[in-house]
Amino acid sequence: MRLLTTLNDLRDERAAWQRTGATVGLLPTMGYLHAGHLSHAHAARAENAIAVASIFVNPTQFGPNEDLARYPRDLERDLALLDGAGVDAVFAPTAAAMYPADFNTWVEPSGPLTERLEAAHRPGHFRGVATIVAKLLLLVAPTRAYFGQKDAQQVAVVRRLIADLNLPVELRVGPIIREPDGLAMSSRNVYLHGEARAAATALSHALEAGRAAWESLSAPASAESVREAMRAVVAAEPLAALDYAEVCDPDTCLPLTTAQAPALLAIAARIGPTRLIDNYLLRADGSWEIGHRVNELGQ
Ligand code: AMP
């Protein structure tokens, strides 16, 4: 596995891939990898001649009061995990390489996606995400790019970005990988200990309650009763503070009034200083995408 830390390293390597006409799969990450990230590495490995991971804690997607400085990092461990997953190359640039002092061009998504859910709680977040994703897609020029349903609104933003800028890449979205107790895997889970770790299951429990409420409805019913079922679970957990429990359109993130598929059940809550997100997706065909518990993967 090659470690590429400069833009020139990457350009040379990319030229070699392009000379052979190899298909390339890219999985962008911020590192501190877990089984969720590795599920995308396995997919990229299986579906392309070359599998590339990027590891970059993108400063521009963090707000001023967020956890950029303490975001967990362990490059050596990440490299060993990616090597084990059969990844061919890892692009791990410095912040100065990606954002030189005279950097001044942004990719600014607009519309409801930049006003609701994560966007409302994290001003500027998706400008940072869209900018770094566009830069990575242009630098690596992958055939396919791998993202996680865990960040459902990010998937919607990236889908629009690829369509709106006519980027020649296929978006691949993998399911949420969960801990055995249902907590969605996240690099930020390392912040959770003891009672806080136990309280964090309130998010997946709330989604489960939302799904149960949805399934008990006689159509056409109000989406609000699904939101209420989700909110009630978080309200019963004293260590959890709800940011939102929403039932919305998966592509626009606009709230639904009637409970009709397709729908995204999206939740964000804080456990002390740790902010967590999770979601269930109800596809147009009426099937649920709720992810997989890591102990059920059979890997
Ligand atoms: P991050 O390192 O948190 O920026 O995540 C990198 C990619 O992995 C993003 O596309 C995430 O949506 C995805 N991801 C994060 N957590 C999970 C998870 N639990 N299951 C599947 N994919 C995930």
Tab-separated table of C-alpha atoms and ligand atoms in Angstrom:
chain	number	residue	atom	x	y	z
A	1	MET	CA	0.000	0.000	0.000
A	2	ARG	CA	1.337	3.443	-0.984
A	3	LEU	CA	1.114	6.397	1.404
A	4	LEU	CA	0.749	9.651	-0.557
A	5	THR	CA	1.175	12.815	1.489
A	6	THR	CA	1.762	15.497	-1.143
A	7	LEU	CA	-0.329	16.633	-4.110
A	8	ASN	CA	2.554	15.730	-6.419
A	9	ASP	CA	2.741	12.172	-5.014
A	10	LEU	CA	-0.961	11.828	-5.721
A	11	ARG	CA	-0.729	13.294	-9.233
A	12	ASP	CA	2.096	10.895	-10.153
A	13	GLU	CA	0.201	7.913	-8.796
A	14	ARG	CA	-3.030	9.007	-10.525
A	15	ALA	CA	-1.183	9.343	-13.843
A	16	ALA	CA	-0.010	5.735	-13.474
A	17	TRP	CA	-3.598	4.530	-12.828
A	18	GLN	CA	-4.879	6.527	-15.793
A	19	ARG	CA	-2.195	5.108	-18.131
A	20	THR	CA	-3.528	1.610	-17.459
A	21	GLY	CA	-7.185	2.660	-17.666
A	22	ALA	CA	-7.796	1.144	-14.214
A	23	THR	CA	-11.067	1.800	-12.402
A	24	VAL	CA	-10.496	3.665	-9.148
A	25	GLY	CA	-12.664	3.661	-5.999
A	26	LEU	CA	-12.195	6.479	-3.482
A	27	LEU	CA	-13.397	6.513	0.109
A	28	PRO	CA	-12.962	9.908	1.745
A	29	THR	CA	-12.502	9.736	5.544
A	30	MET	CA	-11.326	11.842	8.454
A	31	GLY	CA	-9.429	8.866	9.871
A	32	TYR	CA	-9.648	7.133	13.261
A	33	LEU	CA	-11.181	4.304	11.320
A	34	HIS	CA	-13.807	1.816	12.462
A	35	ALA	CA	-15.777	-1.004	10.851
A	36	GLY	CA	-18.075	1.509	9.133
A	37	HIS	CA	-15.175	3.016	7.209
A	38	LEU	CA	-13.782	-0.442	6.473
A	39	SER	CA	-17.101	-1.550	4.961
A	40	HIS	CA	-16.538	1.138	2.305
A	41	ALA	CA	-12.928	0.008	1.853
A	42	HIS	CA	-14.145	-3.529	1.174
A	43	ALA	CA	-16.718	-2.262	-1.330
A	44	ALA	CA	-14.128	-0.080	-3.098
A	45	ARG	CA	-11.732	-3.036	-3.154
A	46	ALA	CA	-14.369	-5.374	-4.616
A	47	GLU	CA	-15.692	-2.986	-7.274
A	48	ASN	CA	-12.521	-1.336	-8.654
A	49	ALA	CA	-9.045	-2.230	-9.865
A	50	ILE	CA	-7.562	0.370	-7.507
A	51	ALA	CA	-8.932	1.226	-4.047
A	52	VAL	CA	-7.883	4.580	-2.571
A	53	ALA	CA	-8.687	6.023	0.853
A	54	SER	CA	-8.180	9.611	1.869
A	55	ILE	CA	-7.515	10.572	5.477
A	56	PHE	CA	-7.940	14.269	6.115
A	57	VAL	CA	-9.494	16.001	9.116
A	58	ASN	CA	-11.003	18.801	7.082
A	59	PRO	CA	-10.785	21.994	9.171
A	60	THR	CA	-13.299	23.938	7.072
A	61	GLN	CA	-16.227	21.680	7.986
A	62	PHE	CA	-15.787	22.295	11.736
A	63	GLY	CA	-17.441	25.267	13.429
A	64	PRO	CA	-15.440	27.513	15.786
A	65	ASN	CA	-16.858	25.788	18.900
A	66	GLU	CA	-16.553	22.244	17.546
A	67	ASP	CA	-14.009	19.491	18.226
A	68	LEU	CA	-11.405	20.076	15.465
A	69	ALA	CA	-8.465	20.333	17.906
A	70	ARG	CA	-9.357	17.182	19.814
A	71	TYR	CA	-10.752	15.124	16.917
A	72	PRO	CA	-9.183	11.647	17.397
A	73	ARG	CA	-6.252	10.762	15.155
A	74	ASP	CA	-4.133	7.595	14.778
A	75	LEU	CA	-2.529	7.435	11.326
A	76	GLU	CA	-0.416	4.335	12.018
A	77	ARG	CA	-3.419	2.311	13.118
A	78	ASP	CA	-5.509	3.604	10.197
A	79	LEU	CA	-2.819	2.605	7.696
A	80	ALA	CA	-2.615	-0.911	9.138
A	81	LEU	CA	-6.424	-1.289	8.918
A	82	LEU	CA	-6.567	-0.023	5.321
A	83	ASP	CA	-3.659	-2.248	4.318
A	84	GLY	CA	-5.513	-5.189	5.847
A	85	ALA	CA	-8.613	-4.272	3.828
A	86	GLY	CA	-6.596	-4.439	0.598
A	87	VAL	CA	-6.508	-0.694	-0.099
A	88	ASP	CA	-3.819	0.213	-2.664
A	89	ALA	CA	-3.109	3.829	-1.756
A	90	VAL	CA	-3.861	6.302	1.028
A	91	PHE	CA	-3.904	10.041	0.399
A	92	ALA	CA	-3.192	11.855	3.675
A	93	PRO	CA	-2.338	15.480	2.874
A	94	THR	CA	-1.579	18.300	5.308
A	95	ALA	CA	-4.087	21.093	5.892
A	96	ALA	CA	-1.569	23.534	4.405
A	97	ALA	CA	-1.443	21.520	1.161
A	98	MET	CA	-5.230	21.462	0.831
A	99	TYR	CA	-5.780	25.030	2.027
A	100	PRO	CA	-2.742	27.182	1.218
A	101	ALA	CA	-2.692	30.699	2.681
A	102	ASP	CA	-4.127	32.247	-0.499
A	103	PHE	CA	-6.992	29.708	-0.777
A	104	ASN	CA	-10.144	31.601	-1.712
A	105	THR	CA	-12.562	29.465	-3.741
A	106	TRP	CA	-15.463	27.630	-2.116
A	107	VAL	CA	-18.120	25.194	-3.265
A	108	GLU	CA	-21.276	26.581	-1.659
A	109	PRO	CA	-24.329	24.287	-1.726
A	110	SER	CA	-27.662	26.095	-1.474
A	111	GLY	CA	-31.358	25.297	-1.058
A	112	PRO	CA	-33.127	23.523	1.820
A	113	LEU	CA	-30.194	21.165	2.248
A	114	THR	CA	-28.111	24.041	3.580
A	115	GLU	CA	-30.814	25.330	5.898
A	116	ARG	CA	-32.134	22.288	7.714
A	117	LEU	CA	-31.016	19.519	10.099
A	118	GLU	CA	-27.207	19.465	10.321
A	119	ALA	CA	-26.974	22.713	8.341
A	120	ALA	CA	-29.115	24.544	10.900
A	121	HIS	CA	-26.967	23.310	13.800
A	122	ARG	CA	-23.594	23.549	12.052
A	123	PRO	CA	-23.442	26.790	10.011
A	124	GLY	CA	-20.906	26.520	7.191
A	125	HIS	CA	-20.478	22.756	7.673
A	126	PHE	CA	-21.691	21.749	4.214
A	127	ARG	CA	-19.682	24.486	2.505
A	128	GLY	CA	-16.610	22.843	4.030
A	129	VAL	CA	-17.823	19.360	3.093
A	130	ALA	CA	-18.736	20.278	-0.496
A	131	THR	CA	-15.441	22.100	-0.995
A	132	ILE	CA	-13.246	19.260	0.265
A	133	VAL	CA	-15.257	16.567	-1.532
A	134	ALA	CA	-15.014	18.499	-4.813
A	135	LYS	CA	-11.259	18.924	-4.320
A	136	LEU	CA	-10.758	15.222	-3.522
A	137	LEU	CA	-12.865	14.115	-6.499
A	138	LEU	CA	-10.886	16.408	-8.821
A	139	LEU	CA	-7.531	15.331	-7.383
A	140	VAL	CA	-8.133	11.571	-7.345
A	141	ALA	CA	-10.529	11.450	-10.337
A	142	PRO	CA	-12.107	8.191	-9.110
A	143	THR	CA	-14.531	6.053	-11.110
A	144	ARG	CA	-16.621	5.562	-7.954
A	145	ALA	CA	-16.760	7.418	-4.628
A	146	TYR	CA	-17.886	5.680	-1.429
A	147	PHE	CA	-19.898	7.435	1.263
A	148	GLY	CA	-21.889	6.246	4.276
A	149	GLN	CA	-25.621	6.485	4.865
A	150	LYS	CA	-24.616	7.369	8.455
A	151	ASP	CA	-24.241	10.953	7.175
A	152	ALA	CA	-27.511	10.985	5.226
A	153	GLN	CA	-27.623	14.733	4.628
A	154	GLN	CA	-23.985	14.686	3.500
A	155	VAL	CA	-24.961	11.998	0.974
A	156	ALA	CA	-27.753	14.272	-0.300
A	157	VAL	CA	-25.327	17.216	-0.557
A	158	VAL	CA	-22.705	15.121	-2.369
A	159	ARG	CA	-25.333	13.703	-4.741
A	160	ARG	CA	-26.352	17.258	-5.690
A	161	LEU	CA	-22.719	18.362	-5.947
A	162	ILE	CA	-21.910	15.555	-8.385
A	163	ALA	CA	-25.032	16.254	-10.463
A	164	ASP	CA	-24.784	20.054	-10.394
A	165	LEU	CA	-21.085	20.187	-11.310
A	166	ASN	CA	-21.367	17.262	-13.766
A	167	LEU	CA	-18.580	15.417	-11.995
A	168	PRO	CA	-17.777	12.141	-13.796
A	169	VAL	CA	-18.015	9.850	-10.781
A	170	GLU	CA	-20.481	7.244	-9.580
A	171	LEU	CA	-21.720	7.779	-6.013
A	172	ARG	CA	-21.895	4.583	-3.963
A	173	VAL	CA	-23.647	4.691	-0.586
A	174	GLY	CA	-23.053	1.986	2.026
A	175	PRO	CA	-25.276	1.113	5.001
A	176	ILE	CA	-24.684	2.268	8.575
A	177	ILE	CA	-22.506	-0.107	10.566
A	178	ARG	CA	-23.567	-0.271	14.217
A	179	GLU	CA	-22.122	-1.484	17.495
A	180	PRO	CA	-23.722	-4.698	18.857
A	181	ASP	CA	-26.123	-2.568	20.972
A	182	GLY	CA	-27.251	-0.508	17.960
A	183	LEU	CA	-25.139	2.643	18.441
A	184	ALA	CA	-24.012	3.856	15.007
A	185	MET	CA	-20.235	3.575	14.765
A	186	SER	CA	-18.489	6.949	14.784
A	187	SER	CA	-14.949	8.133	15.391
A	188	ARG	CA	-16.530	10.410	18.013
A	189	ASN	CA	-17.777	7.415	20.059
A	190	VAL	CA	-14.293	7.380	21.629
A	191	TYR	CA	-15.455	10.420	23.626
A	192	LEU	CA	-18.174	8.318	25.310
A	193	HIS	CA	-17.526	6.497	28.577
A	194	GLY	CA	-19.646	4.740	31.211
A	195	GLU	CA	-23.100	6.272	31.606
A	196	ALA	CA	-22.626	8.490	28.547
A	197	ARG	CA	-21.856	5.455	26.377
A	198	ALA	CA	-25.011	3.727	27.662
A	199	ALA	CA	-27.092	6.880	27.116
A	200	ALA	CA	-25.896	7.121	23.500
A	201	THR	CA	-28.116	4.168	22.557
A	202	ALA	CA	-31.066	6.585	22.953
A	203	LEU	CA	-30.563	7.635	19.311
A	204	SER	CA	-30.963	4.189	17.771
A	205	HIS	CA	-33.728	3.361	20.256
A	206	ALA	CA	-35.543	6.528	19.180
A	207	LEU	CA	-35.243	5.526	15.520
A	208	GLU	CA	-36.572	2.072	16.375
A	209	ALA	CA	-39.528	3.726	18.154
A	210	GLY	CA	-40.064	5.943	15.122
A	211	ARG	CA	-40.096	2.939	12.824
A	212	ALA	CA	-42.548	1.106	15.134
A	213	ALA	CA	-44.792	4.188	15.204
A	214	TRP	CA	-44.638	4.434	11.401
A	215	GLU	CA	-45.584	0.790	11.001
A	216	SER	CA	-48.525	1.098	13.406
A	217	LEU	CA	-50.009	4.007	11.448
A	218	SER	CA	-53.047	3.561	9.267
A	219	ALA	CA	-52.282	5.491	6.070
A	220	PRO	CA	-52.385	8.352	5.329
A	221	ALA	CA	-51.168	9.442	8.759
A	222	SER	CA	-49.303	12.427	10.106
A	223	ALA	CA	-45.500	12.318	10.172
A	224	GLU	CA	-45.699	14.259	13.430
A	225	SER	CA	-46.702	11.157	15.411
A	226	VAL	CA	-43.466	9.506	14.213
A	227	ARG	CA	-41.441	12.529	15.350
A	228	GLU	CA	-43.224	12.416	18.702
A	229	ALA	CA	-42.338	8.753	19.195
A	230	MET	CA	-38.674	9.547	18.512
A	231	ARG	CA	-38.642	12.618	20.775
A	232	ALA	CA	-40.222	10.661	23.665
A	233	VAL	CA	-37.328	8.159	23.754
A	234	VAL	CA	-34.693	10.897	23.917
A	235	ALA	CA	-36.723	12.849	26.502
A	236	ALA	CA	-36.648	9.759	28.757
A	237	GLU	CA	-32.817	9.707	28.734
A	238	PRO	CA	-31.591	12.343	31.226
A	239	LEU	CA	-28.061	12.498	29.750
A	240	ALA	CA	-29.300	13.176	26.197
A	241	ALA	CA	-30.259	16.587	24.785
A	242	LEU	CA	-32.132	16.466	21.482
A	243	ASP	CA	-31.092	18.728	18.586
A	244	TYR	CA	-33.720	17.340	16.201
A	245	ALA	CA	-35.868	14.290	15.487
A	246	GLU	CA	-37.092	14.720	11.932
A	247	VAL	CA	-39.089	12.877	9.290
A	248	CYS	CA	-38.117	14.326	5.946
A	249	ASP	CA	-37.564	13.796	2.243
A	250	PRO	CA	-34.232	11.936	1.829
A	251	ASP	CA	-33.112	14.089	-1.133
A	252	THR	CA	-34.170	17.578	-0.040
A	253	CYS	CA	-34.386	17.082	3.758
A	254	LEU	CA	-37.678	19.026	3.640
A	255	PRO	CA	-40.042	17.857	6.428
A	256	LEU	CA	-42.879	15.507	5.488
A	257	THR	CA	-46.392	16.238	6.679
A	258	THR	CA	-47.827	12.830	5.837
A	259	ALA	CA	-45.950	9.625	6.578
A	260	GLN	CA	-45.253	8.476	3.035
A	261	ALA	CA	-42.219	6.683	1.575
A	262	PRO	CA	-39.523	7.585	0.702
A	263	ALA	CA	-38.633	9.107	4.056
A	264	LEU	CA	-35.606	9.730	6.202
A	265	LEU	CA	-35.971	9.440	9.969
A	266	ALA	CA	-33.058	11.582	11.147
A	267	ILE	CA	-31.940	12.301	14.688
A	268	ALA	CA	-29.197	14.349	16.344
A	269	ALA	CA	-28.572	14.590	20.072
A	270	ARG	CA	-25.863	15.634	22.466
A	271	ILE	CA	-24.607	13.383	25.240
A	272	GLY	CA	-22.758	15.944	27.348
A	273	PRO	CA	-20.321	17.626	24.920
A	274	THR	CA	-20.512	14.800	22.362
A	275	ARG	CA	-22.854	15.378	19.429
A	276	LEU	CA	-24.168	12.248	17.685
A	277	ILE	CA	-26.330	11.669	14.608
A	278	ASP	CA	-28.160	8.627	13.265
A	279	ASN	CA	-30.925	7.775	10.791
A	280	TYR	CA	-33.190	5.143	9.297
A	281	LEU	CA	-34.145	5.341	5.620
A	282	LEU	CA	-37.535	4.165	4.323
A	283	ARG	CA	-37.086	3.544	0.614
A	284	ALA	CA	-39.746	4.322	-2.001
A	285	ASP	CA	-40.540	0.586	-2.246
A	286	GLY	CA	-41.443	0.533	1.460
A	287	SER	CA	-38.314	-1.332	2.633
A	288	TRP	CA	-36.245	0.002	5.539
A	289	GLU	CA	-32.491	0.647	5.399
A	290	ILE	CA	-31.457	0.592	9.063
A	291	GLY	CA	-27.862	-0.613	8.730
A	292	HIS	CA	-26.114	-3.634	10.213
A	293	ARG	CA	-24.760	-4.437	13.661
A	294	VAL	CA	-21.072	-5.244	13.408
A	295	ASN	CA	-21.547	-8.612	15.118
A	296	GLU	CA	-24.047	-9.602	12.428
A	297	LEU	CA	-21.749	-8.859	9.470
A	298	GLY	CA	-20.140	-12.285	9.444
A	299	GLN	CA	-16.716	-10.906	8.498
B	1	AMP	P1	-15.787	10.372	8.588
B	1	AMP	O1	-14.414	9.809	8.787
B	1	AMP	O2	-16.593	10.416	9.847
B	1	AMP	O3	-15.809	11.637	7.791
B	1	AMP	O4	-16.540	9.304	7.693
B	1	AMP	C1	-16.044	8.907	6.437
B	1	AMP	C2	-17.105	8.156	5.697
B	1	AMP	O5	-17.488	6.999	6.440
B	1	AMP	C3	-18.379	8.994	5.484
B	1	AMP	O6	-18.893	8.754	4.186
B	1	AMP	C4	-19.289	8.473	6.553
B	1	AMP	O7	-20.656	8.595	6.234
B	1	AMP	C5	-18.889	7.021	6.623
B	1	AMP	N1	-19.255	6.463	7.931
B	1	AMP	C6	-19.057	7.031	9.140
B	1	AMP	N2	-19.588	6.254	10.104
B	1	AMP	C7	-20.131	5.174	9.480
B	1	AMP	C8	-20.827	4.015	9.930
B	1	AMP	N3	-21.093	3.801	11.211
B	1	AMP	N4	-21.224	3.122	9.006
B	1	AMP	C9	-20.969	3.316	7.686
B	1	AMP	N5	-20.322	4.393	7.198
B	1	AMP	C10	-19.905	5.313	8.079
